Coordinates of C-alpha atoms in Angstrom, one line a residue:
X1 CA -58.2 39.0 -109.5
X2 CA -54.6 40.5 -110.5
X3 CA -51.1 41.0 -109.8
X4 CA -51.0 44.8 -109.7
X5 CA -47.4 47.2 -110.0
X6 CA -46.9 50.6 -110.3
X7 CA -43.7 53.0 -110.3
X8 CA -45.2 56.7 -109.5
X9 CA -42.6 59.5 -109.7
X10 CA -40.0 61.3 -112.0
X11 CA -37.5 58.3 -111.1
X12 CA -39.8 56.0 -112.0
X13 CA -37.6 52.9 -114.3
X14 CA -39.1 51.1 -117.2
X15 CA -36.5 48.1 -116.8
X16 CA -37.6 47.7 -113.1
X17 CA -41.4 48.5 -113.5
X18 CA -40.8 45.5 -116.0
X19 CA -38.9 43.6 -113.7
X20 CA -41.4 43.7 -110.7
X21 CA -44.7 42.8 -113.4
X22 CA -42.8 40.0 -114.5
X23 CA -42.2 38.3 -110.7
X24 CA -46.2 38.9 -110.4
X25 CA -46.7 36.7 -113.8
X26 CA -48.5 33.8 -112.2
X27 CA -51.0 36.0 -110.9
X28 CA -53.0 36.2 -113.8
X29 CA -53.3 35.4 -117.6
X30 CA -52.5 38.7 -120.0
X31 CA -49.9 41.7 -118.8
X32 CA -51.7 44.9 -119.4
X33 CA -49.6 48.5 -119.1
X34 CA -49.8 51.9 -119.2
X35 CA -46.7 54.0 -119.2
X36 CA -46.2 58.0 -119.6
X37 CA -44.1 60.5 -117.7
X38 CA -43.9 59.5 -114.2
X39 CA -46.4 56.8 -114.1
X40 CA -45.6 53.1 -115.3
X41 CA -48.9 51.0 -114.0
X42 CA -49.7 47.7 -115.0
X43 CA -51.9 44.5 -114.2
X44 CA -51.2 40.9 -114.6
X45 CA -55.1 39.9 -114.9
X46 CA -56.9 36.8 -114.1
X47 CA -59.6 37.4 -116.6
X48 CA -62.7 36.5 -114.7
X49 CA -65.6 39.2 -115.0
X50 CA -66.4 40.6 -118.6
X51 CA -63.0 38.8 -119.5
X52 CA -62.5 40.6 -123.2
X53 CA -63.2 44.6 -122.3
X54 CA -62.3 44.6 -118.2
X55 CA -58.8 46.0 -119.1
X56 CA -56.7 47.5 -117.2
X57 CA -55.0 50.3 -115.5
X58 CA -58.4 51.3 -116.7
X59 CA -58.8 54.9 -117.5
X60 CA -61.5 57.6 -116.8
X61 CA -63.7 58.9 -119.6
X62 CA -62.4 62.0 -119.0
X63 CA -58.7 60.6 -118.2
X64 CA -57.7 61.9 -115.4
X65 CA -57.4 58.7 -113.6
X66 CA -56.1 55.3 -114.0
X67 CA -57.0 52.2 -111.9
X68 CA -55.1 49.2 -111.1
X69 CA -57.4 46.7 -109.4
X70 CA -56.9 43.2 -107.7
X71 CA -60.1 41.7 -106.3
X72 CA -63.6 41.4 -106.6
X73 CA -66.4 43.5 -106.0
X74 CA -69.2 41.8 -105.0
X75 CA -71.8 44.1 -105.0
X76 CA -71.0 45.8 -108.3
X77 CA -74.3 45.1 -109.9
X78 CA -76.2 46.9 -107.5
X79 CA -73.8 49.9 -107.4
X80 CA -73.8 50.5 -111.0
X81 CA -77.5 50.6 -110.7
X82 CA -77.2 53.1 -108.2
X83 CA -74.3 55.2 -110.2
X84 CA -76.7 54.7 -113.4
X85 CA -79.3 56.6 -111.7
X86 CA -76.5 59.1 -111.0
X87 CA -76.4 59.5 -114.9
X88 CA -73.0 57.2 -115.1
X89 CA -72.4 56.1 -118.5
X90 CA -70.7 52.5 -118.8
X91 CA -68.6 50.7 -121.4
X92 CA -68.1 47.3 -120.1
X93 CA -69.9 45.0 -117.4
X94 CA -67.0 44.8 -115.7
X95 CA -67.0 45.8 -111.3
X96 CA -63.4 47.6 -112.5
X97 CA -65.3 50.2 -114.3
X98 CA -67.6 50.3 -111.7
X99 CA -64.9 51.0 -108.8
X100 CA -63.7 53.6 -110.8
X101 CA -67.0 55.4 -111.1
X102 CA -67.8 55.0 -107.3
X103 CA -64.8 56.8 -106.7
X104 CA -65.4 59.6 -109.0
X105 CA -68.8 59.9 -107.9
X106 CA -68.3 59.5 -104.0
X107 CA -64.7 59.8 -103.3
X108 CA -62.7 58.5 -100.3
X109 CA -66.4 57.4 -99.2
X110 CA -66.6 55.1 -102.0
X111 CA -64.9 52.3 -99.9
X112 CA -67.7 52.4 -97.7
X113 CA -70.2 51.1 -100.0
X114 CA -68.1 48.4 -101.3
X115 CA -68.8 44.8 -100.5
X116 CA -65.6 42.6 -101.7
X117 CA -62.2 41.1 -101.4
X118 CA -59.9 44.1 -103.5
X119 CA -56.6 46.3 -103.2
X120 CA -56.6 48.9 -105.4
X121 CA -54.5 52.5 -106.3
X122 CA -56.1 55.2 -108.3
X123 CA -53.7 57.4 -110.1
X124 CA -54.4 61.5 -110.8
X125 CA -52.4 61.5 -114.4
X126 CA -51.8 65.3 -113.7
X127 CA -50.1 64.8 -110.5
X128 CA -49.1 62.1 -109.3
X129 CA -51.2 61.7 -106.2
X130 CA -52.4 58.1 -105.8
X131 CA -55.3 56.7 -103.6
X132 CA -54.9 53.1 -102.0
X133 CA -57.1 51.2 -100.1
X134 CA -57.4 47.7 -99.3
X135 CA -60.4 45.8 -98.3
X136 CA -61.7 45.1 -94.3
X137 CA -59.8 41.9 -93.5
X138 CA -57.4 42.4 -95.8
X139 CA -58.0 39.4 -98.0
X140 CA -55.9 40.8 -100.7
X141 CA -52.6 42.4 -100.7
X142 CA -50.7 45.9 -101.3
X143 CA -47.2 46.5 -100.7
X144 CA -45.3 49.5 -101.1
X145 CA -41.6 51.1 -100.8
X146 CA -40.3 54.2 -101.4
X147 CA -36.8 55.0 -103.3
X148 CA -35.7 58.7 -104.2
X149 CA -38.2 59.7 -106.8
X150 CA -40.5 56.9 -106.7
X151 CA -43.0 55.3 -104.9
X152 CA -43.6 51.4 -105.8
X153 CA -46.6 49.4 -105.2
X154 CA -47.2 46.0 -105.7
X155 CA -49.6 42.8 -104.9
X156 CA -46.7 40.9 -103.6
X157 CA -43.4 41.6 -101.1
X158 CA -41.0 39.6 -104.2
X159 CA -42.1 42.3 -106.9
X160 CA -40.3 44.9 -104.3
X161 CA -37.5 42.9 -102.6
X162 CA -35.1 44.1 -105.8
X163 CA -35.0 47.7 -104.5
X164 CA -33.4 46.8 -101.6
X165 CA -35.7 49.4 -99.5
X166 CA -37.8 48.3 -96.5
X167 CA -41.1 46.9 -97.6
X168 CA -44.6 48.5 -96.0
X169 CA -48.3 46.9 -96.3
X170 CA -51.4 49.2 -96.4
X171 CA -53.0 47.7 -93.5
X172 CA -57.0 45.8 -93.7
X173 CA -59.0 48.3 -93.6
X174 CA -57.1 51.5 -94.7
X175 CA -57.2 53.7 -97.0
X176 CA -55.7 57.0 -97.9
X177 CA -53.4 59.5 -100.2
X178 CA -49.5 59.0 -101.5
X179 CA -48.3 62.6 -102.3
X180 CA -46.4 63.4 -105.1
X181 CA -43.1 63.7 -102.7
X182 CA -44.0 59.9 -101.6
X183 CA -45.2 60.4 -98.3
X184 CA -48.4 58.2 -97.3
X185 CA -51.1 59.4 -95.2
X186 CA -53.5 56.2 -94.8
X187 CA -56.2 56.3 -92.0
X188 CA -58.4 53.1 -91.4
X189 CA -62.2 53.3 -92.4
X190 CA -62.9 50.0 -91.0
X191 CA -61.4 49.3 -87.6
X192 CA -61.4 45.0 -86.8
X193 CA -60.6 46.2 -83.2
X194 CA -63.6 47.5 -81.8
X195 CA -65.9 45.7 -84.8
X196 CA -69.3 44.8 -83.1
X197 CA -68.9 47.6 -80.3
X198 CA -72.1 49.2 -79.4
X199 CA -74.0 46.5 -80.9
X200 CA -76.8 44.3 -79.2
X201 CA -75.4 41.0 -78.3
X202 CA -77.6 38.1 -79.8
X203 CA -77.6 35.6 -76.9
X204 CA -81.0 33.9 -78.4
X205 CA -79.5 30.5 -79.6
X206 CA -82.3 30.5 -82.6
X207 CA -82.3 34.1 -83.3
X208 CA -78.6 33.8 -83.7
X209 CA -78.9 30.2 -85.6
X210 CA -80.9 31.5 -88.3
X211 CA -79.0 34.8 -88.9
X212 CA -75.5 32.9 -89.3
X213 CA -77.2 31.0 -91.9
X214 CA -78.8 34.2 -93.4
X215 CA -75.6 36.2 -93.6
X216 CA -73.4 33.1 -94.6
X217 CA -75.7 32.0 -97.2
X218 CA -75.8 35.3 -98.4
X219 CA -71.6 36.2 -98.4
X220 CA -71.6 32.6 -99.9
X221 CA -74.0 33.2 -103.1
X222 CA -72.4 36.5 -103.7
X223 CA -68.9 34.4 -104.3
X224 CA -70.7 32.4 -106.5
X225 CA -71.8 35.0 -109.2
X226 CA -69.8 33.9 -112.2
X227 CA -70.4 31.8 -115.6
X228 CA -66.9 29.9 -114.7
X229 CA -66.9 26.6 -113.4
X230 CA -66.3 27.0 -109.3
X231 CA -64.1 24.8 -107.1
X232 CA -64.4 23.9 -103.5
X233 CA -61.7 23.1 -101.0
X234 CA -62.9 20.4 -99.1
X235 CA -61.1 18.6 -96.1
X236 CA -63.8 17.1 -94.9
X237 CA -64.4 19.1 -92.0
X238 CA -67.6 21.1 -90.9
X239 CA -66.6 24.7 -92.9
X240 CA -66.0 23.0 -96.1
X241 CA -68.4 20.8 -96.0
X242 CA -71.2 23.4 -95.4
X243 CA -69.7 25.2 -98.1
X244 CA -69.6 23.2 -100.8
X245 CA -73.2 22.1 -99.9
X246 CA -74.2 26.0 -100.3
X247 CA -72.4 26.1 -103.4
X248 CA -73.4 22.8 -105.0
X249 CA -77.1 24.3 -104.3
X250 CA -76.3 28.0 -105.8
X251 CA -74.0 26.6 -108.6
X252 CA -74.0 23.6 -109.9
X253 CA -71.1 23.6 -111.6
X254 CA -68.9 22.8 -109.0
X255 CA -66.0 20.6 -108.6
X256 CA -64.4 19.7 -104.8
X257 CA -60.5 19.2 -104.4
X258 CA -59.0 17.6 -101.4
X259 CA -55.3 17.1 -100.5
X260 CA -54.4 14.2 -97.9
X261 CA -52.9 11.5 -96.8
X262 CA -54.8 8.3 -99.0
X263 CA -56.1 6.2 -95.8
X264 CA -56.6 9.5 -93.8
X265 CA -60.1 10.1 -91.7
X266 CA -60.1 13.8 -93.9
X267 CA -60.2 12.2 -97.3
X268 CA -62.4 9.8 -95.8
X269 CA -65.1 12.0 -95.1
X270 CA -64.5 14.9 -98.1
X271 CA -65.0 11.5 -100.4
X272 CA -68.5 10.4 -98.7
X273 CA -69.7 14.1 -98.8
X274 CA -68.8 14.8 -102.3
X275 CA -70.7 11.0 -103.3
X276 CA -73.6 12.0 -101.2
X277 CA -73.7 15.4 -102.8
X278 CA -73.2 13.7 -106.3
X279 CA -70.2 16.6 -106.7
X280 CA -67.5 15.6 -108.8
X281 CA -64.3 15.4 -106.9
X282 CA -60.3 15.4 -106.9
X283 CA -58.3 13.8 -104.3
X284 CA -54.8 14.8 -104.3
X285 CA -53.0 12.0 -102.3
X286 CA -50.1 13.5 -100.7
X287 CA -47.8 11.2 -97.9
X288 CA -45.3 12.4 -95.5
X289 CA -42.5 11.3 -97.6
X290 CA -43.7 12.9 -100.7
X291 CA -42.5 16.6 -98.8
X292 CA -39.1 17.3 -99.8
X293 CA -36.8 20.4 -98.7
X294 CA -37.5 21.7 -102.4
X295 CA -41.6 21.8 -101.8
X296 CA -40.7 23.5 -98.1
X297 CA -38.3 26.2 -100.0
X298 CA -40.9 26.4 -103.2
X299 CA -43.9 27.3 -100.5
X300 CA -42.0 29.6 -98.7
X301 CA -40.9 31.6 -102.0
X302 CA -44.7 31.8 -102.9
X303 CA -46.4 32.7 -100.0
X304 CA -43.8 35.0 -98.0
X305 CA -45.7 34.1 -94.6
X306 CA -44.0 35.1 -91.5
X307 CA -44.8 32.7 -89.1
X308 CA -43.8 29.1 -89.0
X309 CA -47.0 27.3 -88.3
X310 CA -48.2 29.2 -91.6
X311 CA -45.6 28.0 -93.6
X312 CA -46.2 24.6 -92.3
X313 CA -49.8 24.6 -93.4
X314 CA -48.5 26.2 -97.4
X315 CA -46.3 23.2 -97.5
X316 CA -50.1 21.6 -97.7
X317 CA -52.1 24.1 -99.3
X318 CA -49.4 24.5 -102.7
X319 CA -50.7 21.2 -104.1
X320 CA -54.8 22.0 -104.0
X321 CA -54.4 25.0 -106.0
X322 CA -51.4 23.6 -108.4
X323 CA -54.2 20.6 -109.2
X324 CA -57.4 23.7 -109.5
X325 CA -54.7 25.3 -112.1
X326 CA -54.4 22.3 -114.0
X327 CA -58.3 21.1 -114.3
X328 CA -58.7 25.1 -115.5
X329 CA -60.2 26.0 -112.6
X330 CA -59.8 30.3 -112.0
X331 CA -62.5 30.3 -108.7
X332 CA -62.3 28.8 -105.9
X333 CA -63.9 28.9 -102.1
X334 CA -62.7 27.9 -98.9
X335 CA -64.1 27.7 -95.1
X336 CA -61.0 29.7 -93.9
X337 CA -62.0 32.4 -91.1
X338 CA -64.5 30.0 -89.6
X339 CA -62.1 28.6 -86.6
X340 CA -61.1 32.4 -85.9
X341 CA -64.7 33.4 -85.9
X342 CA -66.6 30.8 -84.2
X343 CA -64.3 29.5 -81.5
X344 CA -62.6 26.6 -83.9
X345 CA -59.5 26.7 -81.3
X346 CA -58.8 25.5 -78.0
X347 CA -57.4 28.6 -76.8
X348 CA -61.0 30.7 -76.9
X349 CA -62.3 27.6 -74.4
X350 CA -58.8 28.3 -72.2
X351 CA -59.0 32.2 -71.6
X352 CA -62.9 32.4 -71.1
X353 CA -65.8 34.7 -71.9
X354 CA -64.1 37.8 -70.4
X355 CA -61.1 37.9 -72.4
X356 CA -62.3 35.9 -75.5
X357 CA -63.4 38.9 -77.5
X358 CA -60.4 40.6 -77.4
X359 CA -58.3 37.2 -79.0
X360 CA -60.8 36.9 -81.1
X361 CA -60.4 40.5 -82.4
X362 CA -56.4 39.8 -82.5
X363 CA -56.8 36.5 -84.5
X364 CA -59.3 38.3 -87.1
X365 CA -57.1 41.6 -87.1
X366 CA -53.8 39.2 -88.1
X367 CA -55.3 37.0 -90.4
X368 CA -53.7 39.0 -93.1
X369 CA -50.3 37.7 -92.4
X370 CA -51.2 34.3 -91.7
X371 CA -53.8 32.3 -92.9
X372 CA -55.3 34.8 -95.7
X373 CA -51.6 35.5 -96.7
X374 CA -51.4 31.7 -97.1
X375 CA -54.5 31.7 -99.4
X376 CA -53.8 34.6 -101.4
X377 CA -50.1 33.8 -102.3
X378 CA -50.6 29.7 -102.7
X379 CA -53.7 30.2 -104.9
X380 CA -52.6 33.2 -107.1
X381 CA -49.4 31.7 -107.4
X382 CA -51.0 29.5 -109.7
X383 CA -53.4 31.8 -111.4
X384 CA -56.6 30.6 -109.3
X385 CA -59.0 33.0 -107.2
X386 CA -59.6 31.9 -104.0
X387 CA -62.6 33.6 -102.0
X388 CA -63.3 33.3 -98.5
X389 CA -67.3 33.6 -97.6
X390 CA -66.7 33.2 -93.6
X391 CA -64.6 36.7 -93.5
X392 CA -67.6 38.9 -95.5
X393 CA -67.6 41.9 -93.3
X394 CA -71.3 41.0 -92.3
X395 CA -70.4 37.6 -91.3
X396 CA -67.8 39.0 -89.2
X397 CA -69.5 41.9 -87.6
X398 CA -72.5 39.1 -86.5
X399 CA -69.9 36.7 -85.0
X400 CA -68.3 39.3 -82.8
X401 CA -72.0 39.8 -81.2
X402 CA -72.6 36.5 -80.6
X403 CA -71.1 35.1 -76.9
X404 CA -69.1 32.6 -76.5
X405 CA -71.1 29.9 -74.9
X406 CA -73.2 29.9 -78.4
X407 CA -69.9 29.3 -80.0
X408 CA -68.6 26.5 -77.4
X409 CA -71.1 24.5 -76.2
X410 CA -71.5 20.7 -75.1
X411 CA -68.1 20.2 -75.7
X412 CA -68.5 21.2 -79.0
X413 CA -66.6 23.7 -81.1
X414 CA -68.3 26.2 -83.8
X415 CA -71.8 25.0 -81.9
X416 CA -73.6 27.9 -83.5
X417 CA -72.4 26.9 -86.7
X418 CA -73.4 23.4 -86.5
X419 CA -76.8 24.6 -85.1
X420 CA -77.4 26.6 -88.7
X421 CA -77.0 24.2 -90.8
X422 CA -78.2 21.3 -88.9
X423 CA -81.0 20.5 -91.4
X424 CA -78.6 20.4 -94.2
X425 CA -75.4 18.9 -93.4
X426 CA -75.1 15.0 -92.7
X427 CA -74.7 14.0 -89.0
X428 CA -71.4 12.4 -89.8
X429 CA -70.1 15.9 -90.8
X430 CA -71.8 17.9 -88.0
X431 CA -70.6 15.2 -85.1
X432 CA -67.1 15.2 -86.7
X433 CA -64.8 17.3 -84.1
X434 CA -62.0 19.4 -85.7
X435 CA -58.9 17.6 -86.7
X436 CA -56.7 20.0 -88.8
X437 CA -55.8 17.9 -91.5
X438 CA -51.8 18.8 -91.9
X439 CA -51.7 17.9 -88.2
X440 CA -53.7 14.4 -88.1
X441 CA -52.2 13.0 -90.8
X442 CA -48.1 13.5 -90.5
X443 CA -48.0 16.1 -93.2
X444 CA -47.2 18.5 -90.2
X445 CA -44.7 16.6 -88.8
X446 CA -43.2 15.5 -91.8
X447 CA -42.6 19.5 -92.7
X448 CA -41.1 19.8 -89.3
X449 CA -38.0 18.3 -90.0
X450 CA -37.4 20.9 -92.1
X451 CA -38.4 24.0 -89.6
X452 CA -34.8 25.0 -88.7
X453 CA -34.4 26.6 -92.2
X454 CA -37.2 28.3 -92.8
X455 CA -35.9 31.6 -91.5
X456 CA -32.7 31.4 -94.0
X457 CA -34.9 30.3 -96.5
X458 CA -37.2 33.3 -95.8
X459 CA -34.0 35.6 -96.2
X460 CA -33.1 34.5 -98.8
X461 CA -35.7 35.7 -100.9
X462 CA -35.0 39.2 -99.2
X463 CA -38.5 39.2 -97.6
X464 CA -37.1 40.4 -93.9
X465 CA -37.2 43.8 -95.8
X466 CA -41.0 43.4 -94.6
X467 CA -40.6 41.5 -91.1
X468 CA -38.4 38.4 -90.0
X469 CA -40.0 35.0 -89.6
X470 CA -41.4 35.0 -86.2
X471 CA -42.6 32.2 -83.6
X472 CA -46.0 30.9 -83.8
X473 CA -48.8 33.2 -81.8
X474 CA -50.6 30.1 -80.4
X475 CA -47.6 28.4 -78.7
X476 CA -46.8 32.3 -77.4
X477 CA -50.0 32.4 -76.0
X478 CA -50.2 28.9 -74.5
X479 CA -46.7 29.7 -72.6
X480 CA -47.8 33.3 -71.5
X481 CA -50.7 31.2 -69.8
X482 CA -53.5 32.5 -72.4
X483 CA -52.4 36.3 -71.3
X484 CA -52.7 38.0 -74.7
X485 CA -51.0 41.3 -73.3
X486 CA -48.0 39.1 -72.2
X487 CA -47.7 37.0 -75.4
X488 CA -47.6 40.3 -77.6
X489 CA -44.9 41.1 -75.5
X490 CA -43.2 38.1 -75.7
X491 CA -43.6 37.7 -79.2
X492 CA -41.8 41.5 -79.9
X493 CA -39.1 40.8 -77.7
X494 CA -38.2 37.1 -78.7
X495 CA -39.9 37.0 -82.0
X496 CA -37.8 33.9 -83.5
X497 CA -37.0 30.4 -81.8
X498 CA -33.5 30.0 -79.9
X499 CA -31.1 27.7 -81.5
X500 CA -32.0 25.2 -78.4
X501 CA -36.1 25.3 -79.1
X502 CA -35.3 24.4 -82.8
X503 CA -32.8 21.3 -81.4
X504 CA -35.9 20.0 -79.6
X505 CA -38.0 20.4 -82.1
X506 CA -36.2 18.7 -84.5
X507 CA -35.4 15.6 -82.2
X508 CA -39.4 15.6 -81.7
X509 CA -40.2 15.7 -85.3
X510 CA -36.9 13.2 -86.5
X511 CA -38.4 10.7 -83.7
X512 CA -42.1 10.9 -85.3
X513 CA -40.6 10.5 -88.7
X514 CA -38.3 7.8 -87.9
X515 CA -41.1 5.7 -86.4
X516 CA -42.7 3.9 -89.0
X517 CA -39.2 2.6 -90.4
X518 CA -38.5 1.5 -87.0
X519 CA -42.1 -0.4 -86.7
X520 CA -41.2 -1.8 -90.5
X521 CA -37.7 -3.0 -89.1
X522 CA -38.8 -4.8 -85.8
X523 CA -42.5 -5.9 -86.6
X524 CA -43.5 -9.4 -87.7
X525 CA -42.5 -10.0 -91.3
X526 CA -45.1 -11.7 -93.7
X527 CA -45.0 -15.2 -93.8
X528 CA -42.9 -16.5 -97.0
X529 CA -44.9 -18.1 -99.9
X530 CA -44.2 -21.5 -100.2
X531 CA -43.5 -22.5 -104.2
X532 CA -44.8 -25.8 -105.7
X533 CA -42.3 -27.2 -108.1

């Protein structure tokens, strides 16, 4: 994983480029650059695979192409073997070299052979033409802005705000060319909104369970192919628990990390599972009163998020990856994406089977700017590479072929996932209902105290050059009677909360946060100890 930055064109300025790359310093361990007329390219590289030789920017053997690459290609060994049979000779064991070789042999079609989480730019040195691509789900970010005579590319918004120009995102599953005049022509190579269309529905529970288990197990297997210690973010819920179980079996050199209120159910379940699996477990104790305005500001600075609910979750996520960095863990797996795929939210139950597919796809399409953005920024903001096996494209496509009744059944969300792993997970995990940690322990309500300041803080970092803070989609959908089209339209016409809505929210949060203090003041006092003199 890396942070990448490029300035391409006759007006590329070395001082501006150095500032861009410096902003991305937290994403890696070493700074590597290439400078020539009309091309300034660099990475802040986190050394994970072939750590000494996978130097970037990577240049092709014929010196025609230069690659800046953020992410991992999980099937790089398979691609290396295919390219070897075509006569390609490799200098390293890195996926970086395989990626550029794949592009040289297969051109634009190479992205259809990649299985990974990635964003990259390949520059033709003689002309400045630049090929851009981003993974299908948008796990890894890529943004661009344009000034006269120069196209700027970077892994994060914060690297581009200094230009004062509008900032644009390379959408998930898109690729294409930036011409020397700076014009970008991007097109989808994977359309998430039509994923699984035309394929037969899998409605047999036994078959579905076997396929879900096989797909998830394979996705996890590919993501633990490393000689490094692998971390798992463990909430004590279904998704992170089965991830930990699989990781423990496939890569015993692992550690679980949990954040939460010390006496919360989340921490208790996580402790129990880690002990049962005999996995080293680190618990970060976080109480509502520990969260201050400085923590909220830092979470917004790191995450660049544009929905209130995601910002709230980012405040709780940042301590996890800070601790992982301190532990020296570079690679971590999370359970993110399972709720969106397998019906983990009440909204899927409320819209019914007919509308659920559109809602599933809408949520998945927007993960790149919500949950996945939170995970990427919080992790890479501390030099940690987060991998998301539930959002492997094979798992996503399979989930779109499962009917709603296999996802929500017998009053349980994610029923088919529980069925698929019923023989390897303990009953106390399988039967536990979903309780989002930040909501169930009071951490969420604590952060809500600062919610009226989110938009102002977001603007102070210049992030509105991409887009402003907007209402939470879940709230909009509920207010619109679970009508997806109405919710989308309402979000566009009234993107932010009104002053009155903020005031109501603040009053509610203040009441919740004041309750413990009131209970302490009016509750029975402990008996006085008598002294014997």
